[in-house]
Every structure is written in structure tokens, then in C-alpha cells.
Tab-separated table of C-alpha atoms and ligand atoms in Angstrom:
chain	number	residue	atom	x	y	z
A	114	MET	CA	14.775	51.651	13.615
A	115	ARG	CA	14.721	50.705	17.523
A	116	GLN	CA	17.680	47.521	18.928
A	117	ILE	CA	14.800	44.272	18.127
A	118	SER	CA	15.772	41.383	20.085
A	119	ILE	CA	16.832	38.166	18.264
A	120	PRO	CA	19.055	35.553	19.382
A	121	GLU	CA	22.295	35.666	17.868
A	122	ASN	CA	22.406	31.900	15.830
A	123	GLU	CA	19.390	32.991	13.444
A	124	PRO	CA	21.449	35.206	11.490
A	125	VAL	CA	17.975	35.035	8.786
A	126	LEU	CA	15.666	36.446	11.377
A	127	SER	CA	16.532	39.938	10.819
A	128	GLU	CA	16.015	39.458	7.377
A	129	VAL	CA	12.587	38.443	7.615
A	130	LEU	CA	11.201	39.848	10.310
A	131	GLU	CA	11.496	43.791	8.142
A	132	ALA	CA	9.825	41.832	4.723
A	133	PHE	CA	6.350	41.195	7.102
A	134	ASP	CA	3.982	44.521	7.484
A	135	PHE	CA	4.255	44.420	11.763
A	136	PRO	CA	1.355	46.314	13.101
A	137	ALA	CA	3.684	47.381	16.118
A	138	THR	CA	6.864	48.052	16.267
A	139	LEU	CA	8.475	44.597	16.595
A	140	LEU	CA	10.255	44.151	20.873
A	141	GLY	CA	12.466	40.415	19.345
A	142	ALA	CA	11.713	36.844	19.058
A	143	VAL	CA	12.292	33.741	20.728
A	144	ARG	CA	12.178	30.131	19.095
A	145	TYR	CA	8.948	29.278	20.573
A	146	GLY	CA	6.600	25.297	20.564
A	147	ARG	CA	7.761	21.945	20.169
A	148	GLY	CA	6.751	21.126	16.355
A	149	HIS	CA	9.461	18.468	14.613
A	150	ILE	CA	9.086	20.316	11.586
A	151	ASN	CA	8.704	23.835	10.765
A	152	ASP	CA	11.264	26.768	12.425
A	153	THR	CA	8.897	28.527	14.673
A	154	PHE	CA	9.184	32.100	16.747
A	155	CYS	CA	7.318	33.896	19.227
A	156	VAL	CA	7.812	37.196	18.020
A	157	LEU	CA	6.605	40.056	20.687
A	158	CYS	CA	5.656	43.377	19.354
A	159	GLN	CA	4.616	47.242	21.226
A	160	PRO	CA	1.226	48.972	19.061
A	161	GLN	CA	2.149	52.717	20.656
A	162	GLU	CA	-0.961	52.162	23.144
A	163	GLY	CA	-2.094	49.556	25.131
A	164	ASP	CA	-0.151	45.514	25.710
A	165	CYS	CA	2.227	44.245	24.135
A	166	VAL	CA	1.365	41.863	20.731
A	167	ARG	CA	2.654	38.309	20.000
A	168	PHE	CA	3.062	36.653	16.966
A	169	ILE	CA	4.020	33.367	15.328
A	170	LEU	CA	6.599	33.330	12.817
A	171	GLN	CA	7.434	30.242	10.660
A	172	GLY	CA	10.275	29.348	8.268
A	173	MET	CA	7.971	26.178	6.121
A	174	SER	CA	11.079	22.704	6.152
A	175	SER	CA	12.387	22.497	2.792
A	176	ALA	CA	13.194	18.825	3.530
A	177	ALA	CA	9.129	18.447	5.182
A	178	PHE	CA	7.790	20.221	2.026
A	179	PRO	CA	8.963	20.408	-1.449
A	180	HIS	CA	6.152	23.290	-3.281
A	181	PRO	CA	5.564	24.909	0.157
A	182	GLU	CA	3.918	28.262	-2.605
A	183	GLU	CA	0.915	25.400	-2.985
A	184	LEU	CA	1.009	24.576	1.181
A	185	MET	CA	0.040	28.642	1.674
A	186	GLU	CA	-2.643	28.117	-1.507
A	187	ASN	CA	-3.809	25.473	0.811
A	188	PHE	CA	-3.569	27.048	3.841
A	189	ILE	CA	-5.530	30.303	2.611
A	190	GLY	CA	-8.100	27.818	0.998
A	191	ILE	CA	-9.023	26.460	4.202
A	192	THR	CA	-9.039	28.405	6.641
A	193	SER	CA	-10.737	30.960	4.503
A	194	PHE	CA	-13.462	28.330	4.462
A	195	LEU	CA	-13.532	27.999	8.132
A	196	ARG	CA	-13.399	31.249	8.107
A	197	GLU	CA	-17.276	32.137	7.089
A	198	LYS	CA	-17.717	27.905	8.753
A	199	ILE	CA	-17.038	29.245	12.355
A	200	ALA	CA	-18.434	33.027	11.605
A	201	ALA	CA	-22.151	31.787	9.943
A	202	ASP	CA	-21.860	29.311	13.306
A	203	GLY	CA	-21.973	32.453	15.432
A	204	GLY	CA	-18.763	31.343	16.282
A	205	ASP	CA	-14.998	33.818	16.438
A	206	PRO	CA	-12.895	33.133	13.207
A	207	LEU	CA	-9.788	34.926	14.085
A	208	ARG	CA	-9.552	32.870	17.778
A	209	GLU	CA	-10.800	28.713	15.592
A	210	THR	CA	-9.217	29.418	12.549
A	211	LEU	CA	-5.908	30.554	11.889
A	212	SER	CA	-4.850	34.181	9.557
A	213	LEU	CA	-2.254	35.861	7.783
A	214	VAL	CA	-0.736	38.772	8.398
A	215	LYS	CA	0.989	40.257	5.031
A	216	THR	CA	3.948	40.652	4.555
A	217	ARG	CA	5.225	44.870	3.120
A	218	ASP	CA	4.674	44.186	-0.679
A	219	GLY	CA	1.394	42.997	-0.434
A	220	LYS	CA	2.094	39.849	0.049
A	221	ASP	CA	0.986	36.250	1.919
A	222	PHE	CA	4.372	35.304	2.469
A	223	TYR	CA	8.375	35.578	2.366
A	224	THR	CA	10.758	33.711	0.195
A	225	ASP	CA	14.633	34.592	2.054
A	226	ARG	CA	17.834	34.504	0.415
A	227	ASP	CA	17.888	30.666	0.756
A	228	GLY	CA	14.527	30.052	-0.943
A	229	LYS	CA	13.126	29.266	2.521
A	230	VAL	CA	9.118	30.497	2.450
A	231	TRP	CA	8.015	31.896	5.610
A	232	ARG	CA	4.581	33.068	7.265
A	233	LEU	CA	3.227	35.657	9.555
A	234	MET	CA	0.112	34.745	11.762
A	235	PRO	CA	-1.363	36.475	15.285
A	236	PHE	CA	-0.619	34.400	18.324
A	237	ILE	CA	-4.095	32.965	19.682
A	238	GLU	CA	-3.840	34.573	22.796
A	239	ASN	CA	-5.724	32.421	25.570
A	240	THR	CA	-4.887	29.911	24.902
A	241	ASP	CA	-2.280	26.701	26.151
A	242	CYS	CA	-0.570	24.303	24.298
A	243	PHE	CA	-0.775	20.548	25.346
A	244	GLN	CA	2.301	17.311	25.039
A	245	SER	CA	-0.476	15.139	27.567
A	246	ALA	CA	-3.480	15.731	28.819
A	247	THR	CA	-6.280	14.537	31.578
A	248	PRO	CA	-8.836	12.557	29.337
A	249	GLU	CA	-11.290	15.485	30.329
A	250	LEU	CA	-9.237	17.673	27.894
A	251	PHE	CA	-8.209	14.617	25.426
A	252	GLU	CA	-12.022	14.968	24.824
A	253	SER	CA	-12.292	18.198	23.963
A	254	SER	CA	-9.004	18.520	21.736
A	255	ALA	CA	-10.663	15.086	20.155
A	256	ARG	CA	-14.434	17.362	19.851
A	257	ALA	CA	-11.892	19.114	17.738
A	258	PHE	CA	-11.029	17.514	15.902
A	259	GLY	CA	-13.749	14.872	14.869
A	260	ARG	CA	-15.898	18.596	14.191
A	261	PHE	CA	-11.985	19.720	11.561
A	262	GLN	CA	-12.950	16.534	10.017
A	263	TYR	CA	-16.713	17.616	9.763
A	264	MET	CA	-16.560	21.627	8.856
A	265	LEU	CA	-14.579	20.232	5.870
A	266	HIS	CA	-16.985	17.908	4.883
A	267	ASP	CA	-18.187	19.931	1.879
A	268	TYR	CA	-14.557	21.334	0.722
A	269	PRO	CA	-13.773	21.279	-2.685
A	270	ALA	CA	-11.128	18.494	-2.435
A	271	GLN	CA	-9.740	17.807	-5.768
A	272	THR	CA	-8.542	22.060	-4.966
A	273	LEU	CA	-5.950	21.006	-2.742
A	274	HIS	CA	-2.453	20.444	-3.180
A	275	GLU	CA	-0.964	17.534	-1.805
A	276	THR	CA	1.588	18.836	0.457
A	277	ILE	CA	4.014	15.266	1.274
A	278	VAL	CA	3.560	13.348	-1.982
A	279	ASN	CA	2.781	9.214	-0.206
A	280	PHE	CA	2.384	11.256	3.521
A	281	HIS	CA	0.876	8.493	4.818
A	282	ASN	CA	1.057	5.768	2.196
A	283	THR	CA	2.108	3.314	4.499
A	284	GLU	CA	2.939	1.029	2.257
A	285	ASP	CA	4.957	3.358	1.488
A	286	ARG	CA	6.183	4.453	4.253
A	287	PHE	CA	7.302	0.687	5.077
A	288	ALA	CA	9.274	0.389	1.222
A	289	ARG	CA	11.299	3.789	1.906
A	290	PHE	CA	12.950	1.926	5.186
A	291	VAL	CA	13.716	-1.281	4.064
A	292	ALA	CA	15.640	1.255	1.204
A	293	ALA	CA	16.938	3.212	4.179
A	294	LEU	CA	17.781	-0.076	5.807
A	295	GLU	CA	19.834	-0.615	2.358
A	296	ALA	CA	21.861	1.515	2.075
A	297	ASP	CA	22.225	1.698	6.491
A	298	LYS	CA	24.267	4.919	4.996
A	299	LEU	CA	25.852	5.549	8.882
A	300	ASN	CA	26.143	2.337	9.005
A	301	ARG	CA	24.561	1.831	12.296
A	302	ALA	CA	21.174	-1.034	11.491
A	303	LYS	CA	23.821	-3.836	13.223
A	304	ASP	CA	22.666	-1.573	16.193
A	305	ILE	CA	19.026	-1.954	16.130
A	306	PRO	CA	18.140	-6.133	14.767
A	307	ALA	CA	15.334	-5.396	17.277
A	308	GLU	CA	13.754	-2.628	16.151
A	309	ILE	CA	14.476	-4.530	12.114
A	310	ARG	CA	12.513	-7.305	12.935
A	311	PHE	CA	9.548	-4.979	14.476
A	312	VAL	CA	9.126	-3.422	11.811
A	313	LEU	CA	9.790	-6.437	8.924
A	314	ASP	CA	7.248	-8.943	10.688
A	315	ARG	CA	4.511	-6.314	10.019
A	316	LYS	CA	4.414	-5.421	5.945
A	317	ALA	CA	1.111	-7.139	5.546
A	318	ASP	CA	0.022	-4.232	8.094
A	319	CYS	CA	1.413	-1.600	6.497
A	320	SER	CA	-1.773	-2.532	3.563
A	321	VAL	CA	-4.823	-2.976	6.015
A	322	ALA	CA	-5.863	0.412	5.824
A	323	LEU	CA	-4.644	0.551	1.704
A	324	GLN	CA	-6.404	-2.611	0.724
A	325	ALA	CA	-9.880	-0.491	2.834
A	326	LEU	CA	-9.472	2.776	0.052
A	327	ARG	CA	-8.843	0.422	-3.230
A	328	ASP	CA	-12.237	-1.450	-2.090
A	329	GLY	CA	-13.663	1.313	-1.421
A	330	LYS	CA	-15.020	0.308	1.829
A	331	LEU	CA	-13.133	3.432	3.283
A	332	PRO	CA	-13.923	6.567	1.746
A	333	LEU	CA	-11.177	10.302	1.091
A	334	ARG	CA	-12.206	13.263	2.546
A	335	VAL	CA	-10.284	16.394	3.574
A	336	THR	CA	-8.565	15.183	6.171
A	337	HIS	CA	-5.402	16.731	8.577
A	338	ASN	CA	-3.794	13.743	8.831
A	339	ASP	CA	-0.999	14.991	11.670
A	340	THR	CA	-3.775	15.514	14.500
A	341	LYS	CA	-1.431	15.921	17.861
A	342	LEU	CA	-2.444	16.913	20.884
A	343	ASN	CA	-0.164	19.453	20.412
A	344	ASN	CA	-1.243	20.974	17.003
A	345	ILE	CA	-4.933	22.288	18.712
A	346	LEU	CA	-5.383	25.477	20.467
A	347	ILE	CA	-7.235	24.673	23.837
A	348	ASP	CA	-8.893	27.656	25.831
A	349	ARG	CA	-7.756	28.920	29.091
A	350	ASP	CA	-11.853	30.195	29.960
A	351	THR	CA	-13.283	26.986	28.601
A	352	HIS	CA	-11.308	24.275	28.219
A	353	GLU	CA	-12.596	23.426	24.306
A	354	GLY	CA	-10.049	22.653	21.154
A	355	ILE	CA	-10.242	25.777	20.151
A	356	CYS	CA	-8.599	26.309	17.329
A	357	VAL	CA	-7.068	23.476	15.130
A	358	ILE	CA	-3.828	24.666	13.938
A	359	ASP	CA	-0.877	23.234	12.473
A	360	LEU	CA	-2.568	23.058	8.306
A	361	ASP	CA	0.064	21.915	6.069
A	362	THR	CA	-0.946	18.752	5.829
A	363	THR	CA	-4.024	19.142	4.931
A	364	MET	CA	-4.705	17.199	2.376
A	365	PRO	CA	-7.242	14.127	0.925
A	366	GLY	CA	-7.031	11.450	3.096
A	367	LEU	CA	-8.800	8.619	5.886
A	368	SER	CA	-9.984	10.102	8.861
A	369	ILE	CA	-8.522	6.749	10.722
A	370	ASN	CA	-4.990	8.671	10.846
A	371	ASP	CA	-6.401	11.030	11.871
A	372	PHE	CA	-7.785	9.579	14.796
A	373	GLY	CA	-5.714	7.172	14.671
A	374	ASP	CA	-2.657	9.836	14.632
A	375	SER	CA	-4.137	11.546	17.955
A	376	ILE	CA	-4.224	8.178	19.744
A	377	ARG	CA	-0.929	7.375	18.555
A	378	PHE	CA	-0.101	10.861	20.485
A	379	GLY	CA	-1.881	11.345	23.771
A	380	ALA	CA	-3.346	8.099	24.463
A	381	ASN	CA	-0.704	7.259	27.331
A	382	HIS	CA	1.620	8.928	29.562
A	383	SER	CA	5.201	9.280	27.726
A	384	ARG	CA	7.512	11.649	25.865
A	385	GLU	CA	7.173	10.821	22.457
A	386	ASP	CA	11.360	10.072	23.258
A	387	GLU	CA	11.368	8.816	26.725
A	388	LYS	CA	13.978	5.704	27.585
A	389	ASP	CA	12.097	3.909	30.332
A	390	LEU	CA	9.978	1.710	27.962
A	391	SER	CA	8.238	0.231	32.104
A	392	LYS	CA	6.768	3.641	31.409
A	393	VAL	CA	5.443	3.753	27.835
A	394	ASN	CA	1.569	2.332	28.249
A	395	PHE	CA	-1.535	2.195	25.598
A	396	ASP	CA	-4.288	4.234	27.717
A	397	ILE	CA	-7.253	2.294	27.032
A	398	SER	CA	-8.844	4.535	29.468
A	399	LEU	CA	-7.804	7.741	27.443
A	400	TYR	CA	-8.842	6.833	24.053
A	401	GLU	CA	-12.175	6.031	25.624
A	402	ALA	CA	-12.090	10.007	25.577
A	403	TYR	CA	-11.137	10.563	22.534
A	404	THR	CA	-13.333	8.323	20.474
A	405	ARG	CA	-16.306	9.522	22.119
A	406	GLY	CA	-14.685	13.717	21.739
A	407	PHE	CA	-14.627	12.290	17.657
A	408	LEU	CA	-17.634	10.756	17.394
A	409	ALA	CA	-19.214	13.432	18.693
A	410	GLY	CA	-17.002	15.961	17.357
A	411	ALA	CA	-17.619	14.233	13.484
A	412	ARG	CA	-21.130	14.945	14.016
A	413	GLY	CA	-22.070	10.737	12.705
A	414	SER	CA	-20.428	12.150	9.486
A	415	LEU	CA	-18.273	8.130	9.745
A	416	THR	CA	-19.508	5.553	7.927
A	417	PRO	CA	-19.864	1.406	9.042
A	418	ALA	CA	-16.857	1.055	7.787
A	419	GLU	CA	-15.346	3.621	8.922
A	420	LEU	CA	-16.209	3.265	12.879
A	421	GLU	CA	-14.861	-0.421	12.163
A	422	TYR	CA	-11.229	0.531	11.171
A	423	LEU	CA	-11.016	3.029	13.472
A	424	PRO	CA	-8.549	1.317	16.266
A	425	TRP	CA	-6.281	-0.020	12.700
A	426	GLY	CA	-6.345	3.611	12.520
A	427	ALA	CA	-4.664	4.062	15.838
A	428	ARG	CA	-2.240	1.299	15.357
A	429	LEU	CA	-1.707	1.868	12.454
A	430	MET	CA	-0.536	5.701	12.695
A	431	THR	CA	1.788	4.628	15.309
A	432	LEU	CA	3.758	1.986	13.442
A	433	GLU	CA	3.919	4.658	10.573
A	434	CYS	CA	5.386	7.026	12.479
A	435	GLY	CA	7.597	4.649	14.683
A	436	ILE	CA	8.508	3.339	10.651
A	437	ARG	CA	8.972	7.428	9.800
A	438	PHE	CA	11.774	7.888	13.328
A	439	LEU	CA	14.122	5.199	12.406
A	440	THR	CA	14.295	5.578	9.152
A	441	ASP	CA	15.394	8.703	9.647
A	442	TYR	CA	17.651	7.471	12.160
A	443	LEU	CA	19.376	5.335	9.680
A	444	ASP	CA	19.059	8.007	6.821
A	445	GLY	CA	20.934	10.399	9.057
A	446	ASP	CA	18.699	13.113	10.873
A	447	HIS	CA	17.564	15.253	7.930
A	448	TYR	CA	13.628	14.698	8.295
A	449	PHE	CA	12.654	15.633	12.457
A	450	HIS	CA	14.428	18.078	14.173
A	451	ILE	CA	16.412	16.755	16.758
A	452	GLN	CA	17.953	17.299	20.242
A	453	TYR	CA	20.397	15.324	20.625
A	454	PRO	CA	21.744	12.065	18.916
A	455	GLY	CA	19.815	8.907	19.216
A	456	GLN	CA	16.255	10.774	19.637
A	457	ASN	CA	14.459	9.445	16.164
A	458	LEU	CA	15.509	5.659	16.991
A	459	ASP	CA	14.223	6.744	20.976
A	460	ARG	CA	11.496	7.792	19.279
A	461	ALA	CA	10.504	5.410	17.136
A	462	ARG	CA	10.580	2.818	20.344
A	463	THR	CA	8.493	4.480	22.241
A	464	GLN	CA	5.602	4.673	19.099
A	465	PHE	CA	6.883	0.524	19.231
A	466	LYS	CA	5.754	0.266	22.368
A	467	LEU	CA	2.389	1.747	22.363
A	468	VAL	CA	1.914	-0.782	18.692
A	469	THR	CA	2.607	-4.094	21.116
A	470	ASP	CA	0.117	-2.667	23.641
A	471	MET	CA	-2.454	-1.733	20.649
A	472	GLU	CA	-2.195	-4.923	19.504
A	473	GLN	CA	-3.339	-6.613	21.855
A	474	GLN	CA	-6.000	-4.459	23.003
A	475	PHE	CA	-7.243	-4.954	19.690
A	476	ASP	CA	-10.468	-5.953	20.512
A	477	ALA	CA	-11.760	-4.339	23.832
A	478	MET	CA	-10.248	-1.224	22.048
A	479	ALA	CA	-13.174	-2.533	19.112
A	480	ALA	CA	-14.908	-2.706	21.685
A	481	VAL	CA	-14.789	1.018	22.739
A	482	VAL	CA	-15.896	1.998	19.660
A	483	ALA	CA	-18.895	-0.546	18.728
A	484	LYS	CA	-19.772	1.102	22.154
A	485	TYR	CA	-20.499	5.364	21.066
A	486	ALA	CA	-20.920	4.734	17.848
B	772	LIG	P1	5.877	22.161	14.046
B	772	LIG	O1	5.070	22.233	12.305
B	772	LIG	O2	6.729	22.341	13.547
B	772	LIG	O3	4.516	21.242	14.206
B	772	LIG	P2	3.757	24.156	14.473
B	772	LIG	O4	2.009	24.939	13.329
B	772	LIG	O5	2.052	22.889	14.777
B	772	LIG	O6	4.880	23.985	13.581
B	772	LIG	O7	3.281	25.494	15.033
B	772	LIG	C1	4.532	25.482	16.462
B	772	LIG	C2	4.204	25.320	17.416
B	772	LIG	O8	3.374	26.805	17.382
B	772	LIG	C3	2.398	25.576	18.175
B	772	LIG	O9	2.545	23.733	18.779
B	772	LIG	C4	1.927	25.870	18.774
B	772	LIG	O10	2.548	25.783	20.415
B	772	LIG	C5	2.698	27.097	18.203
B	772	LIG	N1	1.650	28.404	17.766
B	772	LIG	C6	1.151	27.850	15.921
B	772	LIG	N2	1.086	28.210	15.865
B	772	LIG	C7	0.396	28.821	16.387
B	772	LIG	C8	-1.109	30.268	17.024
B	772	LIG	N3	-1.331	31.281	16.132
B	772	LIG	N4	-0.907	30.593	18.513
B	772	LIG	C9	-0.475	30.814	19.280
B	772	LIG	N5	0.543	29.787	19.057
B	772	LIG	C10	0.664	28.556	17.772
B	773	LIG	C1	5.731	15.938	12.895
B	773	LIG	O1	4.727	18.869	13.092
B	773	LIG	P1	4.136	17.947	13.795
B	773	LIG	O2	5.258	18.094	15.045
B	773	LIG	O3	3.789	18.741	13.947
B	773	LIG	C2	5.179	14.996	11.651
B	773	LIG	C3	3.651	13.531	11.819
B	773	LIG	C4	4.449	13.098	12.571
B	773	LIG	C5	5.176	13.737	13.557
B	773	LIG	C6	5.530	13.423	15.052
B	773	LIG	C7	4.740	17.843	8.438
B	773	LIG	O4	4.213	16.598	13.180
B	773	LIG	O5	3.944	13.571	10.811
B	773	LIG	O6	3.841	12.590	13.510
B	773	LIG	O7	5.726	15.308	13.938
B	773	LIG	N1	4.871	16.073	10.395
B	773	LIG	C8	5.107	15.464	9.233
B	773	LIG	O8	6.324	13.879	16.314
B	773	LIG	O9	5.842	15.506	9.040
B	774	LIG	MG1	2.315	20.085	14.647
């Protein structure tokens, strides 16, 4: 077999690559993407004739996903369902949703010697994945996320596994923050009183969406639950959001959270870990572009209560994500990948700055929804 090029510090890769049934000769693999959770690699292959082809190889995070085989069952169910809808709609199922390449023994995923689960997917070419966007691109991503939710409105939700229990249970996130604070394993709490106060002062907010759900105001739907801009592939020719990726948390949830998580990540002009908070500002014009796109994509399927709570979705997903980053910081950074010490604290701080901005512009945010509802 010819020598393939793989990073020296990824010893398990050759075992994993060997397990999959590549339709062409393997040339090499490199780490890829900006996700915080999975181990993602781009794999290059040379077919007998024609240009090289790429694949995405992903090892699922055991810290995030305790039952990866259930996650893969969800993945297969959702992508098969979407493939049929996309085909019926005259679309291209190979570009508009993810698919899997099987292992040599005909399985949908490979479990390595340490028990980590890996999947292989064709790379969806002629697309871009952005970390920040112009209003036009952001609106296009919004249409795609709205459409994603619309397409799954008749998916049999009871068949989905809850891949991360209490994923967007903001009350539970608050409680876990308090537990991490009390444990204060690394003695970090003493240096961050303002951030801790920020969270403790917002305990009541953490119940707003859950209370509306308990009161029967907000319906449970099949939602993506991780709708950051870099979880969508944008077609290079049409600039349309063509494929929603990172389906690992697609499960029953609230539509306002899908709306909200996109706003959290995309309705500003700074990095998620920007240290200079003067650069971190909620941009209501990006919020407006997203609102317009999301409501168009959802094709009138949101109820009046969901529309009313959309601004809360933005505020709560941002608060919750900040709480999660801060919890992981207190806990020793075991959940989110970090590139430097203190990155989770930097991330928490940007989220809290954005929450503050949204609190100040909350009425204007509601007015924007009313304009497009
Ligand atoms: P994570 O859970 O770590 O965020 P993702 O599934 O979002 O993992 O993948 C990480 C990155 O890999 C994405 O942001 C995107 O750039 C790229 N990616 C994932 N799947 C594909 C695909 N099928 N085609 C092209 N790029 C992909
Ligand atoms: C993670 O996997 P990725 O990088 O798309 C996280 C989201 C957070 C996000 C913060 C499964 O998303 O919940 O909002 O980081 N995903 C999981 O950037 O926890
Ligand atoms: Mg991702």
C-alpha cells in the first residue's frame, strides 16, 4: 500500500482510515474546520481517473455524546427523511443533506480501539462555511435553517434519541454552573466575580422559555439546536444556504432556540473569543436580516407565541452559551475544545456582552419580529 500523509500526533487515524471503504486511493488527511466538539478531518483521495475527491471524517466527542450509536441512528433517520423530501422537491439530495460512506464491513460508522465512534461523509464541494457573514449571506443561512425546521415538521419526533440530555434546559445549565462554582476545582472563581454575578443575577431569565413550554404556550418541534453560521454550507454560485450540517443535536426542542443560537453567533462582527469587548456589539441590522430569512424559510409555520418569544430565544441562547463556557472554564475545560488557557472565559465574556446589548435593545428586537411576522 502507498504511504499516506497523516499528522504524526493523530496515531489512531491510520486505524480509522483503514476501516472505511474509500472508493479511491487514499492520499492523506488533515484536521479541518472550526467546530468546538467533534474531531474533524478532511481526507483526500485520488480516483483512477479524474480529479481528487475529498471526504469529511469525524470522530464524535465522547465528552459531549455519551451514546454515539444513538446519535448515528438519529443522523440516518433525519438524513434519509430529508433526502426523500429534497428529491420530491426537485433538489439534489447529495448536496442538500449529509450522507455516509460505509465501512469495509458494511457498517455506517466505525468504533475505534478506545471506543470512539467515527463516521465518513462525502465533502460537499463548491460550498463555503463562514464564521461571520454579510447581511445577505446571513439572511440566506436563516432561510436554510427556517426551511430545515419546516421540512422536519412532520418527522416522527418520538423516534429521535435525546443525544444530550437537557441540552437547552437553561435552568439545568444554571444549576450545573452553580455546582461547578461551588466545587471550584481549579480555584478560578476568585478572579471572576463580575462574570459570576452576571449569571447569578439572571437566574429568573433561565426559566422564561421553559416556563412557556410548561404552560403549553410554546410547542416542542424537531429542531437542530446548534444553528451557528458555521453549521451551514453556502453554495459558492448561488450564495444560498444549501446544506445544514452538524446534525448531532437534532432532536425535540424549541424553534426559538434555533432562531436564537444563530443570532447569538452571527448577529455581531467579532470572534466568539474576542478579548477586546469594545469590539463585541450586537448588530440589530444583522438580526433583522436573519429574522426576515428565518420567517421566510419557516413558511408561516411558527405560532403567534413562538413569534412573540423569538427575541427571548436570542437572549437566552446567548446567556446559556455564556453560562456553558463559564461552567467549562470553572470545571477545567473538558467540554469545549480550547486553543489556549482562558479561551472559555474569553468566550463567556463575549456572550455576556451580547446579552447586555440585547437586554438594552429588547423592545427594538420585538419590533423587528412584528415587522416580518
Ligand atoms: P463540530 O460538531 O465539531 O462543530 P461539524 O460537523 O460542524 O463539527 O464539522 C466541522 C466543520 O467541518 C464544519 O464547520 C464544516 O466546515 C466542515 N464540514 C463538516 N461536514 C462537511 C461536509 N459534508 N462537507 C464539507 N464541509 C463539511
Ligand atoms: C458547539 O459543535 P459546534 O462547534 O458546532 C456546541 C454548541 C455551542 C457552540 C458554541 C454539541 O457547537 O452547543 O453553542 O459550540 N455544540 C455542542 O460555539 O455542545
Ligand atoms: Mg459545527
